[in-house]
Amino acid sequence: MSTSSRLPVRFWIGISVSVVFLVLAFRKVEWPEVFAAWSGARPAWMAVGVVMLVGAWLVAAVRWKVILAPAPQVSVRDTFSFISIGYLANTILPLRLGDLARATLIGRQRHLGISRALGSMALERVMDLLTLVLFIFALALVMEIPKIVQAGIATMAIGAVVMLVGLIVLSLHRKKIVHLHRVLCWILPERFASRICTLPERFTQGLDVIKHPTRLFAVLLLSVGVWLLAGLATYIWLLAFNLNLPMWAGLFVLVVINLGSAIPSSPGYVGVYHFLAVLSLSAWNVERNPALAYAIGTHALNILANVVVGGFFLAKEGISLKALSHADESVEKVEND
């Protein structure tokens, strides 16, 4: 089934989910108070938060470069460029296709191969999950974690550990797995075998950093740096909207919002973001109206950063929006590089 025939279904699923969460977030809201919270917000602090957020992307770009090494054809500028484009794609495409777009574009334009890029991004995702779990453990020392968040974190932790073990097995037993896969591919028709039988080898190339403990530790430290900067940006935005909460509130809000990142939604994470932001602020008994003002305002700031920075690099790379919309189709076809 082609992307064009599936896209409407995906789109309407995302729209339906977003509508449900928007209703939950916007219920019992007094809009004059929301407008009053916006009018009292501090633009300078908003701008500082955006700078910190983009700084987190830069650290993520350094991390991706470390994971991909050795890849002399890829620089930190390249990884930052395609990370930014991926965030733009998540803003305008349904069901978070930005990750597929990022893998497809850097894989082809920098001659890495899509499968290798996907392997490196799988390790990225595991490190992100582990870092968020560590943050919750640290936050539990200074605040009471709501039970619903504990349940989400427990699920995240189990998933992260399972994924990490799987990636380690793939990396350390790469030759055996590749050999077994090729034996199995021997029974497939040639037109299929020629396209998929080298996928495990390409994918595991993106996991080579696992074999180098020093580099892997650097990846973990960089992951902590990514989320600390993003948490600091979140805290600065709390200050921008006159929510004078403890500094660790920024990390907590960030973790809760990212707990819902796997939920399918409309482009731009509409609805889910707003509901989870309001939910996380309820841990400090923040009233719904200023909490929703914060949610709407910071969501707009995220989209602004994604569109401006991502759009700049999209133009710089000479990539069209149409190329982004066909990212998942490109992966399904599997590049023959």
GROMACS .gro file of N, CA and C in nm, residues 82-156:
model
  225
   82PHE      N    1   2.010   1.807   0.977
   82PHE     CA    2   1.906   1.706   0.955
   82PHE      C    3   1.821   1.683   1.079
   83ILE      N    4   1.876   1.706   1.198
   83ILE     CA    5   1.793   1.702   1.319
   83ILE      C    6   1.688   1.813   1.312
   84SER      N    7   1.730   1.933   1.272
   84SER     CA    8   1.638   2.046   1.259
   84SER      C    9   1.530   2.018   1.155
   85ILE      N   10   1.570   1.960   1.043
   85ILE     CA   11   1.473   1.925   0.939
   85ILE      C   12   1.376   1.819   0.990
   86GLY      N   13   1.426   1.726   1.070
   86GLY     CA   14   1.338   1.624   1.128
   86GLY      C   15   1.233   1.685   1.219
   87TYR      N   16   1.273   1.784   1.300
   87TYR     CA   17   1.175   1.851   1.386
   87TYR      C   18   1.073   1.928   1.303
   88LEU      N   19   1.117   1.988   1.194
   88LEU     CA   20   1.023   2.055   1.104
   88LEU      C   21   0.923   1.955   1.048
   89ALA      N   22   0.974   1.837   1.006
   89ALA     CA   23   0.886   1.735   0.950
   89ALA      C   24   0.783   1.688   1.054
   90ASN      N   25   0.824   1.674   1.179
   90ASN     CA   26   0.730   1.635   1.284
   90ASN      C   27   0.622   1.741   1.306
   91THR      N   28   0.655   1.865   1.272
   91THR     CA   29   0.559   1.974   1.289
   91THR      C   30   0.454   1.976   1.179
   92ILE      N   31   0.493   1.933   1.060
   92ILE     CA   32   0.401   1.946   0.946
   92ILE      C   33   0.348   1.812   0.894
   93LEU      N   34   0.406   1.700   0.940
   93LEU     CA   35   0.362   1.569   0.892
   93LEU      C   36   0.291   1.493   1.003
   94PRO      N   37   0.195   1.406   0.968
   94PRO     CA   38   0.122   1.329   1.070
   94PRO      C   39   0.206   1.215   1.126
   95LEU      N   40   0.171   1.173   1.247
   95LEU     CA   41   0.229   1.055   1.313
   95LEU      C   42   0.380   1.057   1.320
   96ARG      N   43   0.438   1.175   1.344
   96ARG     CA   44   0.581   1.189   1.375
   96ARG      C   45   0.670   1.121   1.271
   97LEU      N   46   0.648   1.157   1.145
   97LEU     CA   47   0.731   1.102   1.038
   97LEU      C   48   0.866   1.172   1.026
   98GLY      N   49   0.893   1.267   1.116
   98GLY     CA   50   1.019   1.340   1.111
   98GLY      C   51   1.141   1.251   1.126
   99ASP      N   52   1.132   1.148   1.211
   99ASP     CA   53   1.246   1.059   1.230
   99ASP      C   54   1.278   0.983   1.102
  100LEU      N   55   1.173   0.936   1.033
  100LEU     CA   56   1.195   0.867   0.906
  100LEU      C   57   1.254   0.962   0.802
  101ALA      N   58   1.204   1.086   0.803
  101ALA     CA   59   1.257   1.185   0.709
  101ALA      C   60   1.404   1.212   0.736
  102ARG      N   61   1.439   1.225   0.863
  102ARG     CA   62   1.578   1.252   0.900
  102ARG      C   63   1.669   1.139   0.853
  103ALA      N   64   1.628   1.015   0.878
  103ALA     CA   65   1.710   0.900   0.837
  103ALA      C   66   1.722   0.891   0.686
  104THR      N   67   1.611   0.913   0.617
  104THR     CA   68   1.611   0.904   0.471
  104THR      C   69   1.703   1.009   0.409
  105LEU      N   70   1.690   1.133   0.457
  105LEU     CA   71   1.763   1.243   0.395
  105LEU      C   72   1.913   1.236   0.421
  106ILE      N   73   1.953   1.214   0.548
  106ILE     CA   74   2.097   1.207   0.574
  106ILE      C   75   2.156   1.079   0.514
  107GLY      N   76   2.076   0.972   0.514
  107GLY     CA   77   2.125   0.846   0.458
  107GLY      C   78   2.157   0.857   0.311
  108ARG      N   79   2.075   0.930   0.238
  108ARG     CA   80   2.096   0.942   0.094
  108ARG      C   81   2.186   1.058   0.057
  109GLN      N   82   2.166   1.172   0.122
  109GLN     CA   83   2.243   1.290   0.082
  109GLN      C   84   2.387   1.285   0.131
  110ARG      N   85   2.414   1.211   0.239
  110ARG     CA   86   2.551   1.199   0.287
  110ARG      C   87   2.606   1.059   0.266
  111HIS      N   88   2.534   0.978   0.188
  111HIS     CA   89   2.580   0.845   0.145
  111HIS      C   90   2.611   0.753   0.262
  112LEU      N   91   2.531   0.763   0.368
  112LEU     CA   92   2.546   0.672   0.482
  112LEU      C   93   2.465   0.545   0.464
  113GLY      N   94   2.354   0.557   0.393
  113GLY     CA   95   2.257   0.449   0.386
  113GLY      C   96   2.148   0.472   0.490
  114ILE      N   97   2.024   0.455   0.449
  114ILE     CA   98   1.911   0.479   0.539
  114ILE      C   99   1.914   0.384   0.658
  115SER      N  100   1.948   0.258   0.634
  115SER     CA  101   1.948   0.159   0.742
  115SER      C  102   2.049   0.194   0.850
  116ARG      N  103   2.167   0.239   0.811
  116ARG     CA  104   2.267   0.277   0.910
  116ARG      C  105   2.219   0.397   0.991
  117ALA      N  106   2.157   0.493   0.924
  117ALA     CA  107   2.104   0.609   0.995
  117ALA      C  108   1.996   0.567   1.094
  118LEU      N  109   1.909   0.474   1.054
  118LEU     CA  110   1.805   0.425   1.144
  118LEU      C  111   1.865   0.354   1.265
  119GLY      N  112   1.973   0.277   1.244
  119GLY     CA  113   2.039   0.210   1.355
  119GLY      C  114   2.093   0.310   1.457
  120SER      N  115   2.158   0.415   1.407
  120SER     CA  116   2.212   0.517   1.498
  120SER      C  117   2.101   0.589   1.572
  121MET      N  118   1.987   0.611   1.505
  121MET     CA  119   1.876   0.681   1.570
  121MET      C  120   1.805   0.592   1.671
  122ALA      N  121   1.807   0.460   1.648
  122ALA     CA  122   1.751   0.368   1.748
  122ALA      C  123   1.829   0.377   1.878
  123LEU      N  124   1.962   0.387   1.867
  123LEU     CA  125   2.046   0.402   1.987
  123LEU      C  126   2.020   0.537   2.053
  124GLU      N  127   2.004   0.640   1.973
  124GLU     CA  128   1.966   0.773   2.025
  124GLU      C  129   1.840   0.764   2.111
  125ARG      N  130   1.739   0.697   2.055
  125ARG     CA  131   1.611   0.689   2.125
  125ARG      C  132   1.625   0.615   2.258
  126VAL      N  133   1.702   0.508   2.259
  126VAL     CA  134   1.723   0.434   2.384
  126VAL      C  135   1.792   0.522   2.487
  127MET      N  136   1.895   0.595   2.445
  127MET     CA  137   1.966   0.683   2.537
  127MET      C  138   1.874   0.793   2.591
  128ASP      N  139   1.787   0.843   2.506
  128ASP     CA  140   1.690   0.944   2.551
  128ASP      C  141   1.598   0.887   2.659
  129LEU      N  142   1.547   0.767   2.635
  129LEU     CA  143   1.456   0.705   2.731
  129LEU      C  144   1.526   0.679   2.864
  130LEU      N  145   1.648   0.626   2.858
  130LEU     CA  146   1.723   0.599   2.980
  130LEU      C  147   1.750   0.728   3.057
  131THR      N  148   1.782   0.834   2.985
  131THR     CA  149   1.809   0.962   3.051
  131THR      C  150   1.685   1.016   3.121
  132LEU      N  151   1.570   1.007   3.056
  132LEU     CA  152   1.447   1.054   3.117
  132LEU      C  153   1.411   0.972   3.241
  133VAL      N  154   1.437   0.841   3.235
  133VAL     CA  155   1.413   0.756   3.352
  133VAL      C  156   1.505   0.798   3.467
  134LEU      N  157   1.633   0.823   3.437
  134LEU     CA  158   1.726   0.869   3.540
  134LEU      C  159   1.681   1.001   3.601
  135PHE      N  160   1.628   1.090   3.518
  135PHE     CA  161   1.580   1.219   3.568
  135PHE      C  162   1.465   1.201   3.667
  136ILE      N  163   1.374   1.108   3.636
  136ILE     CA  164   1.261   1.085   3.726
  136ILE      C  165   1.309   1.030   3.859
  137PHE      N  166   1.407   0.939   3.855
  137PHE     CA  167   1.463   0.887   3.979
  137PHE      C  168   1.524   1.002   4.062
  138ALA      N  169   1.593   1.094   3.995
  138ALA     CA  170   1.652   1.208   4.066
  138ALA      C  171   1.543   1.300   4.120
  139LEU      N  172   1.438   1.322   4.040
  139LEU     CA  173   1.330   1.410   4.084
  139LEU      C  174   1.254   1.352   4.203
  140ALA      N  175   1.252   1.219   4.213
  140ALA     CA  176   1.182   1.154   4.324
  140ALA      C  177   1.245   1.188   4.458
  141LEU      N  178   1.369   1.236   4.456
  141LEU     CA  179   1.437   1.275   4.579
  141LEU      C  180   1.389   1.410   4.632
  142VAL      N  181   1.330   1.492   4.543
  142VAL     CA  182   1.292   1.627   4.584
  142VAL      C  183   1.142   1.655   4.571
  143MET      N  184   1.066   1.560   4.515
  143MET     CA  185   0.923   1.581   4.499
  143MET      C  186   0.852   1.446   4.493
  144GLU      N  187   0.722   1.451   4.512
  144GLU     CA  188   0.641   1.329   4.502
  144GLU      C  189   0.596   1.311   4.357
  145ILE      N  190   0.631   1.200   4.299
  145ILE     CA  191   0.595   1.174   4.159
  145ILE      C  192   0.454   1.116   4.153
  146PRO      N  193   0.363   1.177   4.078
  146PRO     CA  194   0.227   1.123   4.067
  146PRO      C  195   0.227   0.979   4.016
  147LYS      N  196   0.130   0.901   4.062
  147LYS     CA  197   0.127   0.758   4.028
  147LYS      C  198   0.114   0.736   3.878
  148ILE      N  199   0.040   0.821   3.808
  148ILE     CA  200   0.025   0.803   3.665
  148ILE      C  201   0.158   0.822   3.592
  149VAL      N  202   0.240   0.915   3.644
  149VAL     CA  203   0.373   0.935   3.585
  149VAL      C  204   0.464   0.818   3.620
  150GLN      N  205   0.453   0.766   3.742
  150GLN     CA  206   0.531   0.649   3.780
  150GLN      C  207   0.502   0.531   3.688
  151ALA      N  208   0.373   0.511   3.655
  151ALA     CA  209   0.336   0.401   3.566
  151ALA      C  210   0.396   0.422   3.427
  152GLY      N  211   0.390   0.545   3.379
  152GLY     CA  212   0.447   0.574   3.247
  152GLY      C  213   0.596   0.554   3.244
  153ILE      N  214   0.663   0.598   3.350
  153ILE     CA  215   0.808   0.584   3.358
  153ILE      C  216   0.848   0.437   3.368
  154ALA      N  217   0.771   0.358   3.444
  154ALA     CA  218   0.800   0.215   3.455
  154ALA      C  219   0.792   0.148   3.319
  155THR      N  220   0.690   0.183   3.242
  155THR     CA  221   0.677   0.128   3.106
  155THR      C  222   0.793   0.173   3.019
  156MET      N  223   0.830   0.300   3.030
  156MET     CA  224   0.941   0.354   2.953
  156MET      C  225   1.072   0.284   2.990
   0.00000   0.00000   0.00000
